[in-house]
PDB file of C-alpha atoms in Angstrom:
ATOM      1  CA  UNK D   1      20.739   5.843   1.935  1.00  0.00           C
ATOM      2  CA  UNK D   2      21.146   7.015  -1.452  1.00  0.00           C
ATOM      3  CA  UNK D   3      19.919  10.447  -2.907  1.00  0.00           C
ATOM      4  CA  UNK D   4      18.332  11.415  -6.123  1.00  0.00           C
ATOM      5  CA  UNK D   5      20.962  12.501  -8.926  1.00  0.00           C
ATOM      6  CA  UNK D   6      18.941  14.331 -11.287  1.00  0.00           C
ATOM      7  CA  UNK D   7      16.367  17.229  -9.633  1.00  0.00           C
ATOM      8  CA  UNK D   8      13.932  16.722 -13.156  1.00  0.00           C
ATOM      9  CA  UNK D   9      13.868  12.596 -13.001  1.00  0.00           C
ATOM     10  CA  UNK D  10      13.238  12.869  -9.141  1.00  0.00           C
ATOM     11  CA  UNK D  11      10.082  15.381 -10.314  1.00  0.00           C
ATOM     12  CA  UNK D  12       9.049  12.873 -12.681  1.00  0.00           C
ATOM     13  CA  UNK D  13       9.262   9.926 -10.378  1.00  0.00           C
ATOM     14  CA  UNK D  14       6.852  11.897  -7.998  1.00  0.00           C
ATOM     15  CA  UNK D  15       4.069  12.474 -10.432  1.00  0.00           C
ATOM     16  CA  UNK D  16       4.087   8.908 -12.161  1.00  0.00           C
ATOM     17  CA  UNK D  17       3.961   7.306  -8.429  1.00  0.00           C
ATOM     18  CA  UNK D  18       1.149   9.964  -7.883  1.00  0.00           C
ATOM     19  CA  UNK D  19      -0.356   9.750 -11.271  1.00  0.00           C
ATOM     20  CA  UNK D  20      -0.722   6.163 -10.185  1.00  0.00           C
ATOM     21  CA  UNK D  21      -1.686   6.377  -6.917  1.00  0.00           C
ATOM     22  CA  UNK D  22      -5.012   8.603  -7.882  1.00  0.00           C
ATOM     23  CA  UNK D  23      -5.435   5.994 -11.121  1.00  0.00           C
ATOM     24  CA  UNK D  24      -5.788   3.148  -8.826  1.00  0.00           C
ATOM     25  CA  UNK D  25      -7.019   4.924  -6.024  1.00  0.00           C
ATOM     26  CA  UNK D  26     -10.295   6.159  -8.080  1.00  0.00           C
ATOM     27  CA  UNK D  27     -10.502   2.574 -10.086  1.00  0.00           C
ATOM     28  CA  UNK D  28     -12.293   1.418  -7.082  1.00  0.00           C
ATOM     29  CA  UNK D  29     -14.823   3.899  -7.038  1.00  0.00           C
ATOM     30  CA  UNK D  30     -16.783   3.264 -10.796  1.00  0.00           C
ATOM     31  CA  UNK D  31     -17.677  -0.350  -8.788  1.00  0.00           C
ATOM     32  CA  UNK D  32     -18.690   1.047  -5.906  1.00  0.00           C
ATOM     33  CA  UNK D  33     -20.921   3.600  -7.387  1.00  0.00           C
ATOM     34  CA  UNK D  34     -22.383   1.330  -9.670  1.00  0.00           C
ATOM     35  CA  UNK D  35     -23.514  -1.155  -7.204  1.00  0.00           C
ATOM     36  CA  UNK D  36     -24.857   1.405  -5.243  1.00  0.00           C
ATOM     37  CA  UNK D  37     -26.980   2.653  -8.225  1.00  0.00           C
ATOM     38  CA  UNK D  38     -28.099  -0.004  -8.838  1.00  0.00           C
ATOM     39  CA  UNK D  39     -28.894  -1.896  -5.345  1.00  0.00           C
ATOM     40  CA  UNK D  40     -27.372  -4.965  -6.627  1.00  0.00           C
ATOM     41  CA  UNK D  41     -24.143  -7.125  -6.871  1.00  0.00           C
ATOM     42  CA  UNK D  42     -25.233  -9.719  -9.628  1.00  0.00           C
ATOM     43  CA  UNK D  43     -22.350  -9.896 -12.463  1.00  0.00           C
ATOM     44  CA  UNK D  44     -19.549  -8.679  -9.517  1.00  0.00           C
ATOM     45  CA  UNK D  45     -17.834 -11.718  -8.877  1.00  0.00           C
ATOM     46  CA  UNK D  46     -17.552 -12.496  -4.934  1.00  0.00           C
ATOM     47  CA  UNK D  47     -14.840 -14.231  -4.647  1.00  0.00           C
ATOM     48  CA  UNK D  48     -12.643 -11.527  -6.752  1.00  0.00           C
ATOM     49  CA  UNK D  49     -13.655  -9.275  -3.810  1.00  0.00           C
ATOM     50  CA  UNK D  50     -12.455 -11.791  -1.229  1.00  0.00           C
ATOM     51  CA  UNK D  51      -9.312 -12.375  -2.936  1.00  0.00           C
ATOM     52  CA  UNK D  52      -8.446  -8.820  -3.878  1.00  0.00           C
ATOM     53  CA  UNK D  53      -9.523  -8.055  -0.008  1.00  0.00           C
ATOM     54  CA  UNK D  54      -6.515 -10.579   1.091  1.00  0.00           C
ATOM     55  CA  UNK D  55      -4.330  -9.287  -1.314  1.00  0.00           C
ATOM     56  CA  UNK D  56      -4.262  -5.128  -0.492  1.00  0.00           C
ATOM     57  CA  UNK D  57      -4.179  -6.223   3.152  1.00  0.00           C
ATOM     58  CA  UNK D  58      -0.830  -7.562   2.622  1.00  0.00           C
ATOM     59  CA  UNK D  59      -0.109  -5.369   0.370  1.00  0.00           C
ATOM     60  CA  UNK D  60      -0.684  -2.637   2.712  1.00  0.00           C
ATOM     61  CA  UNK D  61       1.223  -4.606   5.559  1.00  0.00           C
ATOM     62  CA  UNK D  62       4.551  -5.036   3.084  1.00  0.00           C
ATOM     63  CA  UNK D  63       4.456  -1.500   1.979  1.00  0.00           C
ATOM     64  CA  UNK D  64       3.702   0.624   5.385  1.00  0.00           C
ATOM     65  CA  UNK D  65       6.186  -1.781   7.357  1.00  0.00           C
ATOM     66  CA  UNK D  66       9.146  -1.160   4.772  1.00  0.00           C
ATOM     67  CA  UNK D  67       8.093   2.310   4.616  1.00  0.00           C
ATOM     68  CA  UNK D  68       8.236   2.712   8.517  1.00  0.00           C
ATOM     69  CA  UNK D  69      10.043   0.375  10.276  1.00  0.00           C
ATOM     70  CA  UNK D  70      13.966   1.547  10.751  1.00  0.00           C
ATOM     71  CA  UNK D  71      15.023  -1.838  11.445  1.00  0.00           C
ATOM     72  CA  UNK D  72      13.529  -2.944   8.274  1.00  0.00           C
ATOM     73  CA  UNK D  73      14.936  -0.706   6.215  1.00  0.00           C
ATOM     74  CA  UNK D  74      18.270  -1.507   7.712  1.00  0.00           C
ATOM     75  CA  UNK D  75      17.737  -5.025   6.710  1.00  0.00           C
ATOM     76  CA  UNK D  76      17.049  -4.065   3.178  1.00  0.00           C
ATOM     77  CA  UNK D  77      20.225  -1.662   3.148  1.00  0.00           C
ATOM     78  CA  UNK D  78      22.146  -4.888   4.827  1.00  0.00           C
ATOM     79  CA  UNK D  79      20.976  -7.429   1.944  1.00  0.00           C
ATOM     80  CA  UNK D  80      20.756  -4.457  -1.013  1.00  0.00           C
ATOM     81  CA  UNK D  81      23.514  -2.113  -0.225  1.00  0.00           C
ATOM     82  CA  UNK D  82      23.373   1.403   1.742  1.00  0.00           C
ATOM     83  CA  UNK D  83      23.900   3.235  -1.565  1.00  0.00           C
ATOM     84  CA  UNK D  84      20.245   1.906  -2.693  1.00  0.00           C
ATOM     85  CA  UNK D  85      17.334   3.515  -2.163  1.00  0.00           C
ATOM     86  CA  UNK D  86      13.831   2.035  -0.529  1.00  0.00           C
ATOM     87  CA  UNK D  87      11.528   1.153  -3.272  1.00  0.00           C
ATOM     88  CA  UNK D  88       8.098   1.856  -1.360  1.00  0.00           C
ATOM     89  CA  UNK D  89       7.178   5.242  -1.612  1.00  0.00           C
ATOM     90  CA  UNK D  90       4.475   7.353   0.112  1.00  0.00           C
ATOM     91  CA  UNK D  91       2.110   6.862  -2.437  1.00  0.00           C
ATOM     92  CA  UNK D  92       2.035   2.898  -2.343  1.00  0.00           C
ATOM     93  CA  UNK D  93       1.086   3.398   1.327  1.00  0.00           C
ATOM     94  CA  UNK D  94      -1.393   5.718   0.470  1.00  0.00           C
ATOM     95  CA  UNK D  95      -3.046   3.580  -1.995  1.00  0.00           C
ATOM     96  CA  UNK D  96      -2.537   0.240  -0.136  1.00  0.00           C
ATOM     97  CA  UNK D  97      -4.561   1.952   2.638  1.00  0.00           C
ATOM     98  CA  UNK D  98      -7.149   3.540   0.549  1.00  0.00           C
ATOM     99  CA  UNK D  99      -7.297  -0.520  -1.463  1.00  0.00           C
ATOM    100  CA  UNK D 100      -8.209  -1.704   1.631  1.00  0.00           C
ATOM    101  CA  UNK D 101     -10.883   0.214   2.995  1.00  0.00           C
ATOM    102  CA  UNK D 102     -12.725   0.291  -0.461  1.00  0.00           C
ATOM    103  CA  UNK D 103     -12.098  -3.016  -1.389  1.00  0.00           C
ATOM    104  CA  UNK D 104     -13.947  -3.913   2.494  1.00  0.00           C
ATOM    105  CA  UNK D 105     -16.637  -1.271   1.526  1.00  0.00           C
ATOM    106  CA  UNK D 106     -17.488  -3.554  -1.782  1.00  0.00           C
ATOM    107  CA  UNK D 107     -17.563  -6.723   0.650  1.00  0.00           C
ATOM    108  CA  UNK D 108     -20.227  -4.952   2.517  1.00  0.00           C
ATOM    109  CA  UNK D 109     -22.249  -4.098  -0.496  1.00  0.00           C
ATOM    110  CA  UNK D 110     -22.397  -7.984  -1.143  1.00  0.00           C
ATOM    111  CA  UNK D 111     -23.957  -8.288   2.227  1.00  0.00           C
ATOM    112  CA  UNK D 112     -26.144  -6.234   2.053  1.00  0.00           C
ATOM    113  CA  UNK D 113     -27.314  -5.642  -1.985  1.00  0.00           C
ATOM    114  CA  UNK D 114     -29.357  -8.135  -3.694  1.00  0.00           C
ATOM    115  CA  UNK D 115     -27.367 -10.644  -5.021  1.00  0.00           C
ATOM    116  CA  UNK D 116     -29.066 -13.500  -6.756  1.00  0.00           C
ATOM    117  CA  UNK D 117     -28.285 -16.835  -6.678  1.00  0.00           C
ATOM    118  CA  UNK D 118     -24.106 -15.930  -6.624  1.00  0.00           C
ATOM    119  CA  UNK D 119     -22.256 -16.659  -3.456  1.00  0.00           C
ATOM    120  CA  UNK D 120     -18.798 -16.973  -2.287  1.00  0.00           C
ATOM    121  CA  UNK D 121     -16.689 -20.615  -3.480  1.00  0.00           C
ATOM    122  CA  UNK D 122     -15.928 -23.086  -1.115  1.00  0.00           C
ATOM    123  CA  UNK D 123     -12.384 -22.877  -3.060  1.00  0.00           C
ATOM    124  CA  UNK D 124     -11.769 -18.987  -2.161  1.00  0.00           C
ATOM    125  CA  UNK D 125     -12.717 -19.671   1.051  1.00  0.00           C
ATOM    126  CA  UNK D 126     -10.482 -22.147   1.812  1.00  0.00           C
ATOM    127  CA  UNK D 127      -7.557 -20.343  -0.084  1.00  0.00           C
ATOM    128  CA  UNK D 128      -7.849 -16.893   1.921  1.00  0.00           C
ATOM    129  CA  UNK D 129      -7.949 -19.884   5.112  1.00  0.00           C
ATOM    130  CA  UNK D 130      -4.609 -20.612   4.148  1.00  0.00           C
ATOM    131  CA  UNK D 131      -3.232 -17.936   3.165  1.00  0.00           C
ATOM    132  CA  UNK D 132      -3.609 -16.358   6.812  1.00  0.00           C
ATOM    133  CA  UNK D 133      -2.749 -19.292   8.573  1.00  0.00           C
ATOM    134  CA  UNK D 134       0.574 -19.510   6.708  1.00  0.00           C
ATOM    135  CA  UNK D 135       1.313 -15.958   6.873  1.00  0.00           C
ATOM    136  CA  UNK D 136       0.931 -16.616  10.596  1.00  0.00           C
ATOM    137  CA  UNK D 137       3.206 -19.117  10.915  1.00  0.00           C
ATOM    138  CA  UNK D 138       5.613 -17.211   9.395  1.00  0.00           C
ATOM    139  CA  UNK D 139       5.449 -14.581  11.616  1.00  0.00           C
ATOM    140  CA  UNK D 140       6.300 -16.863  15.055  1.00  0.00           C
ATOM    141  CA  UNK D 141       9.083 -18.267  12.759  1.00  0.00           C
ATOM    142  CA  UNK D 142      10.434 -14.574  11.780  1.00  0.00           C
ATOM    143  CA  UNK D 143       9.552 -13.862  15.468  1.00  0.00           C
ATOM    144  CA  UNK D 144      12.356 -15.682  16.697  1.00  0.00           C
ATOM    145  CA  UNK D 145      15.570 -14.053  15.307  1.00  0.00           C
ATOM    146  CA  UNK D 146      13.737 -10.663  14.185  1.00  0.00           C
ATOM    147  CA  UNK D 147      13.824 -12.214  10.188  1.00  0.00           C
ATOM    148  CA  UNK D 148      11.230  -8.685   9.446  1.00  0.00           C
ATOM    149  CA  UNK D 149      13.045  -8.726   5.724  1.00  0.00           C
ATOM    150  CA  UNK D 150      12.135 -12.224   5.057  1.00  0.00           C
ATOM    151  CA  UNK D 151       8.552 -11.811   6.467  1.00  0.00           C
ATOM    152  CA  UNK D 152       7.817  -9.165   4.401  1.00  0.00           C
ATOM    153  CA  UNK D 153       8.865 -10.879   1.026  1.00  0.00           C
ATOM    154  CA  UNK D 154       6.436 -13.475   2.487  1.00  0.00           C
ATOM    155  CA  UNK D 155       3.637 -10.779   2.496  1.00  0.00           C
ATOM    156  CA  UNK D 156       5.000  -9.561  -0.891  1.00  0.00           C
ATOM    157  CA  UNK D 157       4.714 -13.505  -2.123  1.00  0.00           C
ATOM    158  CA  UNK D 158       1.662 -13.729  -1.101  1.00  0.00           C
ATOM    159  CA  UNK D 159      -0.418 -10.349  -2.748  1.00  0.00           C
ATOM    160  CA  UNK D 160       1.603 -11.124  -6.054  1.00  0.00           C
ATOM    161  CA  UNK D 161      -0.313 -14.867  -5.843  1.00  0.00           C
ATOM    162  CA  UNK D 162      -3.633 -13.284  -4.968  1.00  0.00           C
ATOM    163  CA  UNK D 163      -3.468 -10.739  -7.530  1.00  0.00           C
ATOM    164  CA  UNK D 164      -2.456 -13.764 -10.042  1.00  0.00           C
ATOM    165  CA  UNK D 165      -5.370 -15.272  -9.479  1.00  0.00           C
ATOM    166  CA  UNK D 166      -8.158 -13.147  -8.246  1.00  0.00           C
ATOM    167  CA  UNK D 167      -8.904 -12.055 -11.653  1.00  0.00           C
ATOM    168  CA  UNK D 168      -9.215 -15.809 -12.533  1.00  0.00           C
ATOM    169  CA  UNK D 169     -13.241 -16.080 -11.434  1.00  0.00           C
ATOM    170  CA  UNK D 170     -14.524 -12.592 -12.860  1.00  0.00           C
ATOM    171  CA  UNK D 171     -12.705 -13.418 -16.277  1.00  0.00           C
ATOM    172  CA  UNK D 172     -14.231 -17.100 -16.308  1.00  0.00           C
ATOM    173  CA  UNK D 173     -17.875 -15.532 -15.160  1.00  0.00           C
ATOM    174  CA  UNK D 174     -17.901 -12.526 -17.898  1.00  0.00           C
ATOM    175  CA  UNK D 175     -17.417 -15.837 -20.132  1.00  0.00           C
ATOM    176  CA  UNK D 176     -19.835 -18.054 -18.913  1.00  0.00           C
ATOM    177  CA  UNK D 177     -22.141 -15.456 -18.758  1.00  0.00           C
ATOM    178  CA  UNK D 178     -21.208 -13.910 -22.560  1.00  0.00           C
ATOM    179  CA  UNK D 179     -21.299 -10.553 -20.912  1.00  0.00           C
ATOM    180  CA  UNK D 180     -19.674  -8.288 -18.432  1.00  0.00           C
ATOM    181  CA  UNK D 181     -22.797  -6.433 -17.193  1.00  0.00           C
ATOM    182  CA  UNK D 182     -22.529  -5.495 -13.525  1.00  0.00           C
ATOM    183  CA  UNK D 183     -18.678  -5.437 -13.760  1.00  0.00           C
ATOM    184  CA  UNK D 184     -17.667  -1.903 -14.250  1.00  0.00           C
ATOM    185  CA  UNK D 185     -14.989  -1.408 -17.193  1.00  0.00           C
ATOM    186  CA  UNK D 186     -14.140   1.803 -15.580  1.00  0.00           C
ATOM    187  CA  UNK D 187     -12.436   0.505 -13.091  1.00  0.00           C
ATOM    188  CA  UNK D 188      -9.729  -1.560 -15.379  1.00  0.00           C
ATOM    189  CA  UNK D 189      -9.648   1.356 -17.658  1.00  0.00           C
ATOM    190  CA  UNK D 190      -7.547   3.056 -14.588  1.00  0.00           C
ATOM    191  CA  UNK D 191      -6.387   0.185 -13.310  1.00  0.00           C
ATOM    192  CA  UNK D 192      -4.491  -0.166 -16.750  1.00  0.00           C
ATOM    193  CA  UNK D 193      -3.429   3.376 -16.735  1.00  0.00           C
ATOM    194  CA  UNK D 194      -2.555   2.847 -12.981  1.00  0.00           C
ATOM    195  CA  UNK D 195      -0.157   0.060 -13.864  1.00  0.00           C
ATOM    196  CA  UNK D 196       1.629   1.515 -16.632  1.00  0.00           C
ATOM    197  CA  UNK D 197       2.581   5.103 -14.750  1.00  0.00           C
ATOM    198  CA  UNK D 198       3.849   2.202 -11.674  1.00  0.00           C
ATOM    199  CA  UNK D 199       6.343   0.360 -14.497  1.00  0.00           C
ATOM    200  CA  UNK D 200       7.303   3.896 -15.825  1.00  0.00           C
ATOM    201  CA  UNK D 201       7.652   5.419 -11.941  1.00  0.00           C
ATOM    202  CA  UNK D 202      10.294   2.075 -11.189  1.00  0.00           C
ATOM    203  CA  UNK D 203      12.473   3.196 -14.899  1.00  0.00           C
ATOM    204  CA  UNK D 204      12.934   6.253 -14.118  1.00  0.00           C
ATOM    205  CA  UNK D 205      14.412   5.703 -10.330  1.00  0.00           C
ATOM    206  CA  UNK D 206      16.899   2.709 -12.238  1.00  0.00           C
ATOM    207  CA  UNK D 207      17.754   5.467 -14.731  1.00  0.00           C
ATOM    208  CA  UNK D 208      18.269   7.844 -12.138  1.00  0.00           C
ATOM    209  CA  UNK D 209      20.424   5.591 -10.196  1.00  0.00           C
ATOM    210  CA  UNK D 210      21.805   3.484 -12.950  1.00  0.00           C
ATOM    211  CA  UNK D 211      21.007   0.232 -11.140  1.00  0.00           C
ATOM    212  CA  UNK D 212      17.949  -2.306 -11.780  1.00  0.00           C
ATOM    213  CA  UNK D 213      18.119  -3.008  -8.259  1.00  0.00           C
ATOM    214  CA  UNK D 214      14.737  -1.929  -7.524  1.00  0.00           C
ATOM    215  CA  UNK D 215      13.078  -4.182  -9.435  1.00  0.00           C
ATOM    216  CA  UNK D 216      14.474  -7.553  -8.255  1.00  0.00           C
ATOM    217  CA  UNK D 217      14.872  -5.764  -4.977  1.00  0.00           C
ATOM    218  CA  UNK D 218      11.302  -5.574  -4.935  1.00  0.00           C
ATOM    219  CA  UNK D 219      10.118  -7.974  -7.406  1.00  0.00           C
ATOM    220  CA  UNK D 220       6.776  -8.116  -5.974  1.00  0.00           C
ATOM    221  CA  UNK D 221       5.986  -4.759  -7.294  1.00  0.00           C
ATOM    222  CA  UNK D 222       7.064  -5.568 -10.812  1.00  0.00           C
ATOM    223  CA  UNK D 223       5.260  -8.645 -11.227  1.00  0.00           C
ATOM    224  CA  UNK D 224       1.724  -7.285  -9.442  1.00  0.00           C
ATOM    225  CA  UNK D 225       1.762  -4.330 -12.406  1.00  0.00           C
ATOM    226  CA  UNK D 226       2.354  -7.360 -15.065  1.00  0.00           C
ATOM    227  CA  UNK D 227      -0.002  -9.927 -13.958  1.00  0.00           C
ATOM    228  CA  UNK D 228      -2.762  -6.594 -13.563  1.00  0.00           C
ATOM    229  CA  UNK D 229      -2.269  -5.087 -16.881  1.00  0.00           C
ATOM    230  CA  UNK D 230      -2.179  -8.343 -18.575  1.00  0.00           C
ATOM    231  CA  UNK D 231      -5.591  -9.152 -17.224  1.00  0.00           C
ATOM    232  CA  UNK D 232      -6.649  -5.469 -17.679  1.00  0.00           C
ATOM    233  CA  UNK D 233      -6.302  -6.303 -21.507  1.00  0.00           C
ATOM    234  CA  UNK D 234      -8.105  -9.402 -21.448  1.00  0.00           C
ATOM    235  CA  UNK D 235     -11.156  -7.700 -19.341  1.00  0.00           C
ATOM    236  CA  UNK D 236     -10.735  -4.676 -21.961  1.00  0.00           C
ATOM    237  CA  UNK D 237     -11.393  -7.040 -24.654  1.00  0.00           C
ATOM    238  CA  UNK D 238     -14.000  -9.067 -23.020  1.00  0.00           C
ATOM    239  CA  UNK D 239     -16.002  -5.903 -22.883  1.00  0.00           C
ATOM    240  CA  UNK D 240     -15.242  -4.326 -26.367  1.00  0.00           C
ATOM    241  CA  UNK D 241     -15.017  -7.304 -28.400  1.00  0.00           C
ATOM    242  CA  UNK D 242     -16.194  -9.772 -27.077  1.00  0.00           C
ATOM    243  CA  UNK D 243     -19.310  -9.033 -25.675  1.00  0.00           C
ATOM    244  CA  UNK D 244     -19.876  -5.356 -26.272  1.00  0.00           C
ATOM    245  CA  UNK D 245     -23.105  -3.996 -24.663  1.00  0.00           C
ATOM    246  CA  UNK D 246     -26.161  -4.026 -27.019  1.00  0.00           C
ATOM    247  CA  UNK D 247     -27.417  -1.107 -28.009  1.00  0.00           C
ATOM    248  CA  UNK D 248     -31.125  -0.241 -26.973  1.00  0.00           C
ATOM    249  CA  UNK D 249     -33.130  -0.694 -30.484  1.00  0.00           C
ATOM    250  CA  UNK D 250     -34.748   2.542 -31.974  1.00  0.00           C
ATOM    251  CA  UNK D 251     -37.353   2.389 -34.424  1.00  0.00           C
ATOM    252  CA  UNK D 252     -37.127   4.460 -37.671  1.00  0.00           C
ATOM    253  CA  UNK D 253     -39.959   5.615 -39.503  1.00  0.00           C
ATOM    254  CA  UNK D 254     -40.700   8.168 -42.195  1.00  0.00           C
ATOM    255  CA  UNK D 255     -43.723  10.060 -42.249  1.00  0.00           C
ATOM    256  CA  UNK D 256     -45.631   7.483 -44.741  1.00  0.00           C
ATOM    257  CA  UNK D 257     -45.086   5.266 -42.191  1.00  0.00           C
ATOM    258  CA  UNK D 258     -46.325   7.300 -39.021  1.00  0.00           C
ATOM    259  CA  UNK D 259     -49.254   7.531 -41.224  1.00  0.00           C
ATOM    260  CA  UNK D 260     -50.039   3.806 -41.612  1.00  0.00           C
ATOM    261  CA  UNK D 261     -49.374   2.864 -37.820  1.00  0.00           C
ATOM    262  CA  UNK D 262     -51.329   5.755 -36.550  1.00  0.00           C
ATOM    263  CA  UNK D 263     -54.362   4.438 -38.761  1.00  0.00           C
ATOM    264  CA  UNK D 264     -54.280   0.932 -37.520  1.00  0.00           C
ATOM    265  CA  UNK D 265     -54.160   2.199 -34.020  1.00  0.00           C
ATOM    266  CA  UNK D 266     -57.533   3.895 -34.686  1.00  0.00           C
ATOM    267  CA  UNK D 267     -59.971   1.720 -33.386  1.00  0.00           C
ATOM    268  CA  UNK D 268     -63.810   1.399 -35.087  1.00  0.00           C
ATOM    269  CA  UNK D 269     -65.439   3.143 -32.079  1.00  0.00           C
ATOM    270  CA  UNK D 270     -63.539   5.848 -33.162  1.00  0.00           C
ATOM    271  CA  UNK D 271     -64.681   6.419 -36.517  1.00  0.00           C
ATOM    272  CA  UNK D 272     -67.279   8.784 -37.247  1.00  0.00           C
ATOM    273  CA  UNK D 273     -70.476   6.863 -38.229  1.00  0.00           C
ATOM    274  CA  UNK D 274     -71.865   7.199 -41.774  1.00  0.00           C
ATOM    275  CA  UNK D 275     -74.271  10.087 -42.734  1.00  0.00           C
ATOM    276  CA  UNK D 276     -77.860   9.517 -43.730  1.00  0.00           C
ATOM    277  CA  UNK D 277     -78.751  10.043 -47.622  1.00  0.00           C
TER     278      UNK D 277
END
């Protein structure tokens, strides 16, 4: 397994994958919150949930198996050379993990928040439906001559395709709907910031190493910060161009003004009556 060459590129390695890891780790909390605030899901699109759900689960299951498993790893080193290095660190475990359980805690808010008339698609459905059952296919068919390497790029396959399109409904429904109320720009605001320290973390290991390995050794990573910071721009513009949030109106009078409203407000009853002569 190889080691790290330069002491001040390892440093910087650690804090962009951390940087990230806390960027994306706290992106899911401004949703959260907010539906919790305000006791309601409506503008959160449900099927983004159910998609993103699918994808961090096998996100999680690529990154903590890779991360783990010996024989795994042995299969990368077989396929990638011994002198590379494993390109899941402890922080993409740490996030996948912490993905998942807030990701499920947003499911639950659907349940139990009000909601409107929104509901999950018969298409997302049927996707996540398919999804599973192929991934467990694949497993019986890895089962049989211990393929873990191969099963694992399935898993990796399969979150970059969710995260392709899970973005797909919310970005449609902020346009239908000319707004992006109840969808918490907070959350892509890190998620951007998330995504760029993840590109920057993967540089500085090729640098370090002086081989690009580690991207097309674990393209999966590099295409899931692409396809996310690509839509990350589009929902950044949805909200701040496109349909910015309208300003509460505030009225602005002078004191002439004050004057004239606060005499028309006086009612007859009011007045004083007229004095005898």
């Amino acid at each position: 397994m190889a080691s790290w060459n330069s002491v001040s590129l390892e440093l910087t390695y650690e804090f962009l994958g951390w940087f990230a890891f806390i960027a994306w780790s706290i992106s899911f909390y401004p949703q959260v919150i907010l539906n919790f605030r305000r006791k309601s899901v409506v503008g959160l699109n449900f099927d983004f949930v159910l998609l993103n759900l699918t994808k961090h689960s096998s996100y999680l299951i690529y990154n903590a198996s890779l991360y783990f498993s010996s024989a795994i790893q042995n299969q990368y080193f077989q396929k990638y050379g011994y002198d590379q290095m494993i390109p899941v660190a402890a922080n993409d475990v740490a996030f996948s993990s912490h993905a998942v359980l807030l990701t499920a805690i947003a499911l639950f808010q659907i349940a139990i928040y009000e909601r409107g008339s929104q509901k999950l698609s018969k298409i997302s459905i049927g996707i996540v439906s398919v999804v599973w059952l192929t991934a467990a296919v694949c497993f019986f068919v890895a089962l049989s001559d211990h393929s873990w390497l191969w099963l694992l790029n399935i898993f990796n396959s399969i979150q970059v395709l969710m995260t392709t399109i899970k973005y797909i409904p919310q970005v449609s429904m902020n346009f239908l709907r000319k707004s992006t109320d109840g969808f918490s720009i907070g959350n892509i605001l890190l998620d951007f910031s998330g995504g760029i320290a993840n590109y920057g973390q993967m540089v500085v290991q090729s640098i370090d190493q002086g081989s690009w390995v580690n991207f097309y050794g674990n393209i999966g990573k590099v295409l899931l910060s692409l396809v996310s910071v690509s839509f990350d721009i589009i929902f950044i513009i949805q909200h701040y161009v496109l349909y910015p949030a309208k300003k509460p109106y505030k009225l602005v009078t002078t004191g002439e003004d004050e004057d004239q409203i606060r005499e028309h407000l006086v009612r007859p009853s009011d007045e004083s009556p007229p004095e005898n002569v």
